[in-house]
CSV table of C-alpha atoms in Angstrom, one decimal:
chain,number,residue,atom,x,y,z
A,1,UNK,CA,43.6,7.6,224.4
A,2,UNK,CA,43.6,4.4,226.5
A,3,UNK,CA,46.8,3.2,224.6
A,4,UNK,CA,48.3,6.3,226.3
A,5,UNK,CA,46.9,5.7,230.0
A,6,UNK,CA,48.3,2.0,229.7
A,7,UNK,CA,51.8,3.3,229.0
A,8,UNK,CA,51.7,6.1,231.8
A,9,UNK,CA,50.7,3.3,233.9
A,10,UNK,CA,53.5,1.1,232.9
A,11,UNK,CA,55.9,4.1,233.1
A,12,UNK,CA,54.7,4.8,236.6
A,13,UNK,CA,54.7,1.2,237.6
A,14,UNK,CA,58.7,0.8,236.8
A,15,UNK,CA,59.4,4.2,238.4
A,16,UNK,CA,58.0,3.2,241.6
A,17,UNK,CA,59.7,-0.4,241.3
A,18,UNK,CA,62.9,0.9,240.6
A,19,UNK,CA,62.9,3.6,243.0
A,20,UNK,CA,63.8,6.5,240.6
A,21,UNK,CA,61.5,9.8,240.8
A,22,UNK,CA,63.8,11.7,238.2
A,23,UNK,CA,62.2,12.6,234.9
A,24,UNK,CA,59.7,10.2,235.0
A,25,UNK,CA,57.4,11.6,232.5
A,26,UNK,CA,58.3,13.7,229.6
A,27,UNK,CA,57.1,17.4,229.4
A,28,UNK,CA,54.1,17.5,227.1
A,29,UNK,CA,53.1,14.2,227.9
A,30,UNK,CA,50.7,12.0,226.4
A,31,UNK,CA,50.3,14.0,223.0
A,32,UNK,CA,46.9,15.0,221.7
A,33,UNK,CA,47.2,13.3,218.8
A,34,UNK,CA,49.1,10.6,217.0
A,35,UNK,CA,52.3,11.7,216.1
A,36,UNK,CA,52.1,10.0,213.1
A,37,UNK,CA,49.6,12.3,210.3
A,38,UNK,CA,46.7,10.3,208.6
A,39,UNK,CA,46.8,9.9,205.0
A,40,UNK,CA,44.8,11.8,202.9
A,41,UNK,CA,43.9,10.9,199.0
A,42,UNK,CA,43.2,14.3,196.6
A,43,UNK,CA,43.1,12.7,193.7
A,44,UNK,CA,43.4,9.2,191.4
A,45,UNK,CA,44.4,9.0,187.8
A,46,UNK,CA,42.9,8.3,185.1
A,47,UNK,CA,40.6,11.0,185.9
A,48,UNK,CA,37.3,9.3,186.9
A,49,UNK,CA,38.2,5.6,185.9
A,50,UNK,CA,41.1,3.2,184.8
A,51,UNK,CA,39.7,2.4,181.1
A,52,UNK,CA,41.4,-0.6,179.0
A,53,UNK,CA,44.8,0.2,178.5
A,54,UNK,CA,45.3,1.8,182.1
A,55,UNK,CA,47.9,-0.4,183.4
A,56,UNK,CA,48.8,1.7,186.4
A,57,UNK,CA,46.6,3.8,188.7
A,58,UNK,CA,48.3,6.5,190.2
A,59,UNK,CA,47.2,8.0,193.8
A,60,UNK,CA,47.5,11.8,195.3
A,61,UNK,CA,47.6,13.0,198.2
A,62,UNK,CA,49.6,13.4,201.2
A,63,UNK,CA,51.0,11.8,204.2
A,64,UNK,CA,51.1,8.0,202.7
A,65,UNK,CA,54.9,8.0,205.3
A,66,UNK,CA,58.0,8.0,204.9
A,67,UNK,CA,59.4,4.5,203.7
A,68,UNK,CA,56.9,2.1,201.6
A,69,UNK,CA,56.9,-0.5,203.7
A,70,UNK,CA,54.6,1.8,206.0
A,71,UNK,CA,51.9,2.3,203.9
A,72,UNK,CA,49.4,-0.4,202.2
A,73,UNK,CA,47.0,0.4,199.0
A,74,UNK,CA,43.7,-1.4,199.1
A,75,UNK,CA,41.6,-2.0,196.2
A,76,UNK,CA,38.3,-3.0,198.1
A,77,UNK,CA,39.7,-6.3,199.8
A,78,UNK,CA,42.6,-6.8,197.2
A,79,UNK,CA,46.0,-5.8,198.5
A,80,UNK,CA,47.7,-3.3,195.9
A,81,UNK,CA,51.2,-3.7,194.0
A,82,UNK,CA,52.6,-0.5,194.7
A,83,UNK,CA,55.2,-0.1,192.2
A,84,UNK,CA,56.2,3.9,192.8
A,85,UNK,CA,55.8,5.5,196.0
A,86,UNK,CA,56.3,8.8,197.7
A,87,UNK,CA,54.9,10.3,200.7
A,88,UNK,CA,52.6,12.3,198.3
A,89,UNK,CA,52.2,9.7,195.1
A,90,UNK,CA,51.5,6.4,195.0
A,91,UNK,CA,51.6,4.4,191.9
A,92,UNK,CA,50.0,0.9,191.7
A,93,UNK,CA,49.4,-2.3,189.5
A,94,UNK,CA,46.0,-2.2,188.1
A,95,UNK,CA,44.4,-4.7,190.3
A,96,UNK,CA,42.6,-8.3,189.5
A,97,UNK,CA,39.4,-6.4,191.1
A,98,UNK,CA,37.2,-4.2,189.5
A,99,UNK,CA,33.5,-2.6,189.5
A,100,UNK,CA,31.7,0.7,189.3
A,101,UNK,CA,32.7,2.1,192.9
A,102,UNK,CA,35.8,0.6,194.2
A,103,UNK,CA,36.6,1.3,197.7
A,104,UNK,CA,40.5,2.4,197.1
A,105,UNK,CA,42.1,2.8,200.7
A,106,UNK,CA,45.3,3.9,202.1
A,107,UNK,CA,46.7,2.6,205.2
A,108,UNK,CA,49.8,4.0,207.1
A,109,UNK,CA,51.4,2.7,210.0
A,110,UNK,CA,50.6,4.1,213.0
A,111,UNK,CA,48.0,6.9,211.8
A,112,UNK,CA,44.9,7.3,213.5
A,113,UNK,CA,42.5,7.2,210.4
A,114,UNK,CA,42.6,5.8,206.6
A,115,UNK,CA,42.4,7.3,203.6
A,116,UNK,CA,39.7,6.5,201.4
A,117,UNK,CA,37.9,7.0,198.1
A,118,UNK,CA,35.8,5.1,195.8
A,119,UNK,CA,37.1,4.9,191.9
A,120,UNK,CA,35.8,2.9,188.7
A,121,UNK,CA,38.1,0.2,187.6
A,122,UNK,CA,36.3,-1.4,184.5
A,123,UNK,CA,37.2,-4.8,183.7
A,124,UNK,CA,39.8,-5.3,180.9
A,125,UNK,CA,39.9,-9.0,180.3
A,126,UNK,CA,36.8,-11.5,179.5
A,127,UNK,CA,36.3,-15.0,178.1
A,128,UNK,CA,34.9,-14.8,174.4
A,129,UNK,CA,34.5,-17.9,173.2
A,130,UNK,CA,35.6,-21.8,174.6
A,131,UNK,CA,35.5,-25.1,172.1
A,132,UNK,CA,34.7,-28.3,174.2
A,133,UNK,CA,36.5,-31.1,173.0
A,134,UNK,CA,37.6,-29.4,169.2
A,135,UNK,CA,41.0,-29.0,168.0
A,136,UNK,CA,42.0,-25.6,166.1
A,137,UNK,CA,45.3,-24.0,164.4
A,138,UNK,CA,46.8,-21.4,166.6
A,139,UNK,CA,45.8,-18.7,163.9
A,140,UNK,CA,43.5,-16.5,164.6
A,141,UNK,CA,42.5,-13.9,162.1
A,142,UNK,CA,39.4,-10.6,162.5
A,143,UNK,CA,38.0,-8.3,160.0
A,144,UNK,CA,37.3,-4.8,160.0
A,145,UNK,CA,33.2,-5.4,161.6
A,146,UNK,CA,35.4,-7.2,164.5
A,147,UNK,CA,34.3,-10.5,163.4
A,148,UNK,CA,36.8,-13.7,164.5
A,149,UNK,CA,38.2,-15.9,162.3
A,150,UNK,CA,39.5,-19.8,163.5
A,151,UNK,CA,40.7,-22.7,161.5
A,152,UNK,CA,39.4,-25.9,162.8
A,153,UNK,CA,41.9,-29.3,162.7
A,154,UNK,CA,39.0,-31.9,164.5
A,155,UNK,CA,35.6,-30.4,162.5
A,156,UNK,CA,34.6,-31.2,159.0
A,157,UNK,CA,32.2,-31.0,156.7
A,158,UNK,CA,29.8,-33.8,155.6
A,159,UNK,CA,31.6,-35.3,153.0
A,160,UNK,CA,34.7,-35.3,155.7
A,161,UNK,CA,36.6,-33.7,152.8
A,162,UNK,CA,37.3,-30.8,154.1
A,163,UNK,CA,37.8,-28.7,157.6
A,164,UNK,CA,35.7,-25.6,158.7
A,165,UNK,CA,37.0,-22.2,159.3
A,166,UNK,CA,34.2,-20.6,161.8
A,167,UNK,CA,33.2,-16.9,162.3
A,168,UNK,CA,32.8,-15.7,165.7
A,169,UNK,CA,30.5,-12.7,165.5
A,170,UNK,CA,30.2,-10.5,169.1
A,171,UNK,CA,27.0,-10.6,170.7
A,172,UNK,CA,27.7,-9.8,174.6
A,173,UNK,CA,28.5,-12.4,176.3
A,174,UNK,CA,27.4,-14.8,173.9
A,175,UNK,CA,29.1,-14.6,170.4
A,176,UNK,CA,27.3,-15.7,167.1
A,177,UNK,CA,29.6,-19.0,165.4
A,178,UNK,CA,28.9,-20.2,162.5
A,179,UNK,CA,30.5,-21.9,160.2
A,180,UNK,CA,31.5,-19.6,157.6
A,181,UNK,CA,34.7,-21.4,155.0
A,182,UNK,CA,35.9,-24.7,154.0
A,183,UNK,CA,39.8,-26.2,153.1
A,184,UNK,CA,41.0,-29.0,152.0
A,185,UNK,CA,41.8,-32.0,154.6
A,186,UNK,CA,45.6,-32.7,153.8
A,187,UNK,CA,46.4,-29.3,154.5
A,188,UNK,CA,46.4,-27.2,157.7
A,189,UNK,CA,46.6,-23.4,158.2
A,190,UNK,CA,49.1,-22.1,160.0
A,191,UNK,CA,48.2,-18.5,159.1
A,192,UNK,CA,45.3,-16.3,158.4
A,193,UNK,CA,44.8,-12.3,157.1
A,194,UNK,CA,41.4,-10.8,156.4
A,195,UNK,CA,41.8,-8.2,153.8
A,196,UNK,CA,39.8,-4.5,154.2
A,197,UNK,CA,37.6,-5.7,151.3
A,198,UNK,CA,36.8,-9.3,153.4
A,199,UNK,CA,38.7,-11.6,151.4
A,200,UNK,CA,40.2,-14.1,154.2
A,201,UNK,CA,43.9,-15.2,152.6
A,202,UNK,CA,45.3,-18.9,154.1
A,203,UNK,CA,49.3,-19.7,154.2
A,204,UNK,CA,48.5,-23.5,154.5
A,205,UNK,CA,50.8,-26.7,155.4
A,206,UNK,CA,50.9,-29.7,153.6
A,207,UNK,CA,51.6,-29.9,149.7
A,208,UNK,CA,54.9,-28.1,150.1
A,209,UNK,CA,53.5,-25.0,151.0
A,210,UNK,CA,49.8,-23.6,149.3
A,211,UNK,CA,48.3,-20.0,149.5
A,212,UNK,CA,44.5,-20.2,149.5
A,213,UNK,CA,42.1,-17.6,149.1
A,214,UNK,CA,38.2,-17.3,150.4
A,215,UNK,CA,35.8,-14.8,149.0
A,216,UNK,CA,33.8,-12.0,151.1
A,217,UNK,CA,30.9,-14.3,152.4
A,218,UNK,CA,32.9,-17.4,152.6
A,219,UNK,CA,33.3,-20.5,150.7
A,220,UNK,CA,35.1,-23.0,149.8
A,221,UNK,CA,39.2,-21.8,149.8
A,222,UNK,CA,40.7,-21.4,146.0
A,223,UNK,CA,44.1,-22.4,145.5
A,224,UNK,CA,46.2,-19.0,144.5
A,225,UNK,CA,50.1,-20.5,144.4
A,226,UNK,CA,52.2,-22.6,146.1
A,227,UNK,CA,55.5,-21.9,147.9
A,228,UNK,CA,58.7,-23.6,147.3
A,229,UNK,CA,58.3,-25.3,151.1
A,230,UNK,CA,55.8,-24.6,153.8
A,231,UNK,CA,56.0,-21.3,155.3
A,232,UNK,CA,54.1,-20.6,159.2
A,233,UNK,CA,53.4,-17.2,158.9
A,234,UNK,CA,53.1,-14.3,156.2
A,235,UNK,CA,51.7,-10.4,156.0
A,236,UNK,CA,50.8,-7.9,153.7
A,237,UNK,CA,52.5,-4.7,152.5
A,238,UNK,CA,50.5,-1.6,152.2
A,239,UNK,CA,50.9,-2.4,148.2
A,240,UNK,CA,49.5,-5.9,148.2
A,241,UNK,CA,53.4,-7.4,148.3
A,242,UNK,CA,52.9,-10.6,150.7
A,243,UNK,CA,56.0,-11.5,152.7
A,244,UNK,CA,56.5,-15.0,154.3
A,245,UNK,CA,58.4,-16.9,156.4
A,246,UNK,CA,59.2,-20.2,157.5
A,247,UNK,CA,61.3,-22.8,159.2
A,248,UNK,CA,65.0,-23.5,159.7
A,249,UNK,CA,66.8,-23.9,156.3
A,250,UNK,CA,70.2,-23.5,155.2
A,251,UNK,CA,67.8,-21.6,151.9
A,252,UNK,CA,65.8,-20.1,154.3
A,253,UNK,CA,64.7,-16.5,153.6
A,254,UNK,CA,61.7,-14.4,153.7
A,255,UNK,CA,59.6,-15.2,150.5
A,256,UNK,CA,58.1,-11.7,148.6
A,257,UNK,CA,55.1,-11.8,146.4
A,258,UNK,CA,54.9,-8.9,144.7
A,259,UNK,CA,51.5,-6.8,143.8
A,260,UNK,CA,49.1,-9.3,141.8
A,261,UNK,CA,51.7,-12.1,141.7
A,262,UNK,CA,51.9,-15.3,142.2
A,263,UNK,CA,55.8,-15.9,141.7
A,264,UNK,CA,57.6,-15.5,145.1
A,265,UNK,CA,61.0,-14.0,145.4
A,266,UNK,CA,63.7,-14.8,147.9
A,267,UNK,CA,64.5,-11.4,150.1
A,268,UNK,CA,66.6,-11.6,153.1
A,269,UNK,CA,68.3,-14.7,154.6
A,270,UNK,CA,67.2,-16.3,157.8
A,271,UNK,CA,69.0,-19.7,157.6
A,272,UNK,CA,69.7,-21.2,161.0
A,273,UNK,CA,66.3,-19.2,162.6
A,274,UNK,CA,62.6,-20.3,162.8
A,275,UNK,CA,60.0,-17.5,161.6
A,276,UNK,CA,57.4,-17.5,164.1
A,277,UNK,CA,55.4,-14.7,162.9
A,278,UNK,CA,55.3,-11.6,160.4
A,279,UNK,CA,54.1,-7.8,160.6
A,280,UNK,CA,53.9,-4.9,158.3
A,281,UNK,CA,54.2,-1.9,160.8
A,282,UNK,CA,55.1,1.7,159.8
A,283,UNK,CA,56.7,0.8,156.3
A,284,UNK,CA,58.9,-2.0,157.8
A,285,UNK,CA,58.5,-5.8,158.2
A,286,UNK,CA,58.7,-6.8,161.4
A,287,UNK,CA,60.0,-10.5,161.8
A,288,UNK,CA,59.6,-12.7,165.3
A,289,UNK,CA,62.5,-15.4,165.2
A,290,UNK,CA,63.5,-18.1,166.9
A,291,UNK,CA,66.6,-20.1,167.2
A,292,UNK,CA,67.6,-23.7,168.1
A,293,UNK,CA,68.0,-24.5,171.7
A,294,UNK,CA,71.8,-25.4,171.0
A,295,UNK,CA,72.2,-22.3,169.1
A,296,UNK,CA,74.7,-20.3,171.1
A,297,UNK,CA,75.8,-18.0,168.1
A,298,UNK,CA,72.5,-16.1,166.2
A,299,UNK,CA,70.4,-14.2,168.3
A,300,UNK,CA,66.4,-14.6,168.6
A,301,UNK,CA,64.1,-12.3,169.0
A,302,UNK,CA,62.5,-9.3,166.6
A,303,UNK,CA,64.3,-8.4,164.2
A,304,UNK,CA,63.1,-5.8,161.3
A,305,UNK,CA,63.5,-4.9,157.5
A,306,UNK,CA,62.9,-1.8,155.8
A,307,UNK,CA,60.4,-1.8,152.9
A,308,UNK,CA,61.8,-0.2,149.7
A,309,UNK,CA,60.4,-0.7,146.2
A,310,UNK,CA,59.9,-4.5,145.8
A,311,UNK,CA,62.7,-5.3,148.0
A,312,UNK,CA,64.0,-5.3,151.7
A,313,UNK,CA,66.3,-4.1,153.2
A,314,UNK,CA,69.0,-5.2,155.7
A,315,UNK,CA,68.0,-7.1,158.9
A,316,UNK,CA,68.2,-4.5,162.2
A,317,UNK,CA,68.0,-6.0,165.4
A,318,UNK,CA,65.0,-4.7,166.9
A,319,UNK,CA,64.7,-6.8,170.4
A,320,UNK,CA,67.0,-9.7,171.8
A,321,UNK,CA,64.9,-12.5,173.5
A,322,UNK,CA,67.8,-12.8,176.4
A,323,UNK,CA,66.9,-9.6,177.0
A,324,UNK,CA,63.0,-10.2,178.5
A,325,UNK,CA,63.5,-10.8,181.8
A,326,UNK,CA,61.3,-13.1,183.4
A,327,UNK,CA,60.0,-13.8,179.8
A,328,UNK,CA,63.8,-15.1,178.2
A,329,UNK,CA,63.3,-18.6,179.3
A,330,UNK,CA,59.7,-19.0,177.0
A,331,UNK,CA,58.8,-19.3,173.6
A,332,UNK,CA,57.2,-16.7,171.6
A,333,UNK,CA,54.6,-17.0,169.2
A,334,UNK,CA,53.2,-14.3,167.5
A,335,UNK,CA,53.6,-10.5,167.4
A,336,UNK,CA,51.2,-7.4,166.6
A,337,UNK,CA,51.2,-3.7,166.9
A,338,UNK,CA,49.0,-1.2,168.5
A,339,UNK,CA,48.7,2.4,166.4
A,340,UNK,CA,51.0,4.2,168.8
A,341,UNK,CA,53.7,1.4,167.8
A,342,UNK,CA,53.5,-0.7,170.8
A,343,UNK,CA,54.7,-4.6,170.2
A,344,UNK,CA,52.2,-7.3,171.7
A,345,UNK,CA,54.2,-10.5,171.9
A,346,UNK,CA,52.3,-14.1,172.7
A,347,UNK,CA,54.7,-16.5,174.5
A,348,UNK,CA,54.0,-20.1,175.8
A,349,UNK,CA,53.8,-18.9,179.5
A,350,UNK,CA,50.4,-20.0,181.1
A,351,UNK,CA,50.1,-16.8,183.3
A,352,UNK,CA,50.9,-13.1,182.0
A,353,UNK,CA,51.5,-14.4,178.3
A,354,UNK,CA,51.3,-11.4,176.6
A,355,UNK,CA,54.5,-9.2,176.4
A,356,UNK,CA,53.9,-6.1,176.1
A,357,UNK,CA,57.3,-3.7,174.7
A,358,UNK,CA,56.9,0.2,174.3
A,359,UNK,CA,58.7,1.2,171.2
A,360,UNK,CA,59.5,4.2,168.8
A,361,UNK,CA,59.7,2.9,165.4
A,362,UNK,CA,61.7,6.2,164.3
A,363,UNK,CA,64.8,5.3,166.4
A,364,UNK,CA,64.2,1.2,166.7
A,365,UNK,CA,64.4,2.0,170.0
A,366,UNK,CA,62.9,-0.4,172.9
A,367,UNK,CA,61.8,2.1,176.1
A,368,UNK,CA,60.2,-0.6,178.3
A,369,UNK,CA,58.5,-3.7,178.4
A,370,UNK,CA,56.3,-5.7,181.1
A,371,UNK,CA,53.3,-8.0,180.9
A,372,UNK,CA,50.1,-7.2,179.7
A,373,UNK,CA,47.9,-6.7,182.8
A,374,UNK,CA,49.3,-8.3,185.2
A,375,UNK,CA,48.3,-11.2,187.0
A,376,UNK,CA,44.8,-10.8,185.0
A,377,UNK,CA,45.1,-13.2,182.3
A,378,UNK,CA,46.0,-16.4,183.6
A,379,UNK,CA,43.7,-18.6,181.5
A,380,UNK,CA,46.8,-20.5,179.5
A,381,UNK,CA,49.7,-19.5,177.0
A,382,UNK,CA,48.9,-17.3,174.0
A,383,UNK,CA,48.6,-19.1,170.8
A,384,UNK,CA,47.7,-15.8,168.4
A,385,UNK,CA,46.8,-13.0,168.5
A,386,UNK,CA,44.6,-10.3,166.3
A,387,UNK,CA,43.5,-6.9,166.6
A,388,UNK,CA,40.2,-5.4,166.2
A,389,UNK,CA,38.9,-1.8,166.7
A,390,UNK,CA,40.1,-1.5,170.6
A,391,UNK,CA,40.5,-5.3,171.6
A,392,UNK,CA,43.2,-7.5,171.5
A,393,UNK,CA,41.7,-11.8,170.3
A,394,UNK,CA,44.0,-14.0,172.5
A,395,UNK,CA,44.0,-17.8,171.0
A,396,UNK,CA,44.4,-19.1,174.6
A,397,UNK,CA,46.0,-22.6,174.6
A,398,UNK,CA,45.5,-24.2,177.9
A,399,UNK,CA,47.7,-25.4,180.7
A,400,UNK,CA,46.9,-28.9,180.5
A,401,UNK,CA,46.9,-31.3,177.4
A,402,UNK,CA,43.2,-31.7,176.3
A,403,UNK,CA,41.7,-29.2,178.1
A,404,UNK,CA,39.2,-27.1,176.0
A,405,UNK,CA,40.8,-24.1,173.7
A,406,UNK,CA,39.1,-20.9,174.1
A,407,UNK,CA,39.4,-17.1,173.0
A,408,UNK,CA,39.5,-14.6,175.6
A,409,UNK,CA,38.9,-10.3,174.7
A,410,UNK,CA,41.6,-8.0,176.2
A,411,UNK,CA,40.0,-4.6,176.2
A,412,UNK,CA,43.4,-1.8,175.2
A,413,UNK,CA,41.3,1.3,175.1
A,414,UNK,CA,42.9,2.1,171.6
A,415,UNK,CA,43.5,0.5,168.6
A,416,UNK,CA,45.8,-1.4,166.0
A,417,UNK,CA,47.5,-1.0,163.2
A,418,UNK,CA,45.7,-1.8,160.4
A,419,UNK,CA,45.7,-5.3,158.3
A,420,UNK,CA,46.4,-5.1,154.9
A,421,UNK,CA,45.5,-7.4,152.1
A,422,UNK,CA,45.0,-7.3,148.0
């Protein structure tokens, strides 16, 4: 009210300077209440709290105003991203902050009162496990009791004939590690499965190429082939057929081992692209590649094969890297799949490095894509990634040369596909 008796005041003073009398006032005069309505919130989904996978929280109610740049979302003292908005809806980023009753606010310009009500936000992304001074493979491999799985490049055993592979065992906020496998020195694993029964399988470097084996319980690896080259990443069919892929080649193609074999076959043709990373999905193999920086002509990005018999078939474009956005510019490293078909994609960028693309397998057919939680996972680039029950393992590669690798949790609320093995 006394905002309304200063400006009758100043009204009054100017009419009496100026000398006018007319219409001084206007009928009605001040108003009994704001002319602008105070929010009010009904409702905020996810009923009852934003779980992991909630990206977005969306808000109910009315009078939030007319235009968005009227109205500001609070999530305690964090400032919202709105990123929809109506005067009735608001939809908002899910927010760095989080905690068992936060105070969610709406403010609109000019409105006497703001609307408030507390909601859960639970928190979605937490450090698992950090490595002072050691030196690991970007691989990162988990079983089907959610144990981890790292190759180690700077730890060996005592004899210093060989490096350690470690399990990482959950236990709160303090995993169990141990050192759980042992590999040769002259090679280096560049990828890493864990078959239903616990068998870990190794596509190592070095030697031209070797596929190594560990038994349930770990051990010491065993030798099972090698490949005509080195290959940097592999999968397994449903069937036990192992596909693998490797670097630019003019013979470069995605190697097939059939059920129980050990003689690899050459399927299709990737000659001028780099295969960053493999993945059996929905009865296709899904293949991450990547293209020389002078490369004007092929096209990088996921690309995808159809499994039939012992064969593949042709190559379909599944998702152009020029076409990422904000993401086109970085490198990509590794790809999985939630159940629902979802693609995860790791990429070198030190904040948001997780690209998350919505996609229905049935029609190859992209329907979105944005980062993973935004602006909560800033630790360093993503080096792999693996999927266990309802978390996502990110092999976090930090920001500055040196610095200490770690493994950070990402909470989805739902789970992956499933690993395969022999």
């Amino acid at each position: 009210m006394k905002i309304y008796i200063a400006i009758i005041a100043l009204v009054i003073s100017i009419v009496l300077l100026s000398g006018c009398v007319d219409n001084t006032i206007p009928p009605g005069w001040p108003p009994e209440t704001n002319p602008v309505a105070s929010p009010v919130i009904t409702s905020i989904s996810p009923a009852d709290s934003a779980v992991g996978g909630v990206l977005d929280i969306t808000i109910n109610g009315s009078n939030f105003g007319a235009a968005i740049d009227q109205c500001v979302v609070y999530f305690g003292t964090e400032t919202g991203v709105m990123t929809s908005f109506t005067s009735n809806k608001i939809v908002a980023r899910r927010p760095v902050t989080y905690g068992e009753s936060v105070s969610t606010r709406v403010v609109v310009l000019l409105a006497d009162d703001v609307a408030q009500k507390n909601y859960k936000i639970k928190k979605v992304v937490s450090p698992f496990a950090t490595f002072p001074g050691a030196a690991l493979s970007n691989t990162i491999a988990s079983d089907n009791s959610g144990n981890i799985y790292l190759a180690f490049t700077s730890v060996h055993d005592s004899s210093n004939t060989n490096r350690v592979i470690r399990r990482l065992t959950p236990n709160g906020a303090n995993p169990i590690v141990s050192d759980y496998a042992l590999h040769p020195v002259g090679l280096t694993v560049s990828c890493m499965r864990v078959a239903p029964n616990g068998t870990i399988y190794l596509l190592m470097t070095g030697s031209g190429g070797e596929f190594h084996s560990i038994p349930p319980g770990g051990g010491s690896s065993t030798k099972l082939f090698g490949f005509q080259k080195n290959m940097l990443c592999f999968d397994f069919g449903q069937d036990g057929t192992i596909y693998a892929g490797g670097p630019i080649d003019t013979k470069n193609a995605i190697n097939i081992v059939p059920p129980g074999s050990t003689t690899f076959t050459a399927g299709p043709s990737y000659p001028k692209h780099i295969i960053r990373a493999l993945r059996v999905f929905s009865n296709y193999v899904y293949v991450l590649a990547e293209v020389a920086k002078t490369d004007t002509i092929n096209v990088q990005g996921v690309y995808r094969h159809l499994i039939s018999g012992g064969s593949l078939g042709a190559q379909e474009l599944v998702l152009a890297w020029s076409a990422t956005g904000d993401y086109a510019n970085s490198k990509f490293k590794d790809l999985t799949f939630s159940a629902n078909g979802d693609i995860y994609i790791a990429t070198d960028k030190n904040s948001d490095p997780i690209l998350l693309v919505n996609y229905n397998s049935s029609s190859n057919a992209v329907t979105g894509m944005r980062s993973l939680y935004k602006n909560l996972i800033t630790t360093g680039s993503c080096g792999g990634l693996t999927w266990t029950g309802n978390i996502i393992y990110d092999r976090v590669v930090p920001p500055v040369t040196g610095s200490d690798p770690s493994i950070i949790a990402i909470d989805m609320g739902n789970p992956g596909a499933p690993y395969y093995g022999r």
